[in-house]
Amino acid sequence: MAFVPQVKIPATYIRGGTSKGVFFRRQDLPAAAQQPGEARDNILLRVIGSPDPYGQQIDGMGGATSSTSKTVILDKSSEPGHDVDYLFGQVAIDKAFVDWSGNCGNLTAAVGAFAISNGLVDAERIPDNGICTVRIWQKNIGKTIIAHVPMTNGEVQETGDFELDGVTFPAAEVVIEFMDPADGEGSMFPTGNLVDDLEVPGIGTLKATMINAGIPTIFLNASDIGYTGTELQKDINSDAAALGSFETIRAHGALKMGLISDISEAAARQHTPKVAFVAPATAYVSSSGKRISADDIDVCVRALSMGKLHHAMMGTASVAIATAAAVPGTLVNLAAGGVERDSVTFGHPSGTLRVGAAAEQQANGDWSATKAVMSRSARVLMEGFVRIPGDSF
């Protein structure tokens, strides 16, 4: 019996923030995958090693977590005033689907560097030394992101002394600006309220702040669901009943936010919305053993991604946290002391993170956000080709 050979596709494996992903130039993908559709999804699934009933992604580039089951497709931008189009695909681990409904804030840190190194930014915009400003069009959500990428002797500077909790080794700092991060097609608070009563069958009625900034996110009070806000992954991810409850909450929140029209649709939209819970600043020990003092932070936040508690914090959820913290009266703002602020330092399972955000109330009472700013780092881990069986697509 004859078997088809493998095909090889140019690709780069990059850490961006606290995530890792496989990056492609759109032009390097097989012709059938250069447009959205089944062929593209099938290629990305096979590259990452999904669906894997064992949940390990051994036969692919994925790392069996939501932070490492990610793909990125980049192209020269067709959007005026931008350098690169950025499309993100969150690959499910044990199911055969790729979720295109949102952005990855962590991998955003690597987009500018990849674009510079792979000919997607015009040469005249790239300084030999200093900072290269890369204008990114985030195609999943239709938003502008600005990456400030350090350059040395005409090359992207990846090494440095910037430390990011959740990443073992230091690297060069990349400042990311998420411009107008709120949903441009509706209210930043989709229900029109800063705090809602979210009715969840089998669980009860929970106070919730539902915001669409960075990524759609449902914020709960940790104490309302039996937590302290200082939990680590082992405290939640080994509890199947708790994970099931969070998924039920997420599904009903998605319905109330208008992201789905029927509760059954939530299963096919795993990437969004996110669920997070907040608590006042409290001392705890991070997953690395680092002691976090209550004085180090303004608020404790824990968030789930693709059905599991995240090991640190998603970049897009960080935007949602900072934006919600800037609006008086949200659960995040109240947990952070209820004061006006233009930045917030929050505690997450791996440590702390500071994010700046500006929000303002319009004449009609709606809130808007101008931008959110955070620092991340990125580093190429491997480049060359990824191989998949030729009958994968």
Coordinates of N, CA and C in Angstrom, one line a residue, residues 13 48 56-57 60-65 68-69 93:
Y13 N 8.9 28.9 15.1 CA 8.4 28.6 16.4 C 8.9 29.7 17.3
I48 N -0.1 21.3 14.8 CA -0.1 21.4 16.3 C -0.3 20.0 16.9
Q56 N -2.2 15.3 24.7 CA -0.8 15.6 24.9 C -0.1 16.3 23.7
Q57 N -0.8 16.2 22.5 CA -0.2 16.7 21.3 C 1.2 16.2 21.0
G60 N 2.8 16.6 17.2 CA 2.7 17.9 16.7 C 3.5 18.9 17.5
M61 N 3.4 20.2 17.1 CA 4.2 21.2 17.7 C 3.5 21.8 19.0
G62 N 2.3 21.4 19.3 CA 1.6 21.9 20.4 C 2.2 21.4 21.7
G63 N 1.9 22.1 22.8 CA 2.4 21.7 24.1 C 1.4 21.3 25.1
A64 N 0.2 21.0 24.6 CA -0.9 20.4 25.4 C -1.4 21.4 26.5
T65 N -1.3 22.7 26.2 CA -1.9 23.7 27.0 C -2.5 24.8 26.1
T68 N 0.1 27.0 24.5 CA 1.1 26.5 23.5 C 0.4 25.8 22.4
S69 N -0.9 25.9 22.2 CA -1.6 25.3 21.1 C -2.1 26.4 20.2
I93 N -7.2 21.3 21.7 CA -6.3 20.2 21.9 C -6.9 18.8 21.6

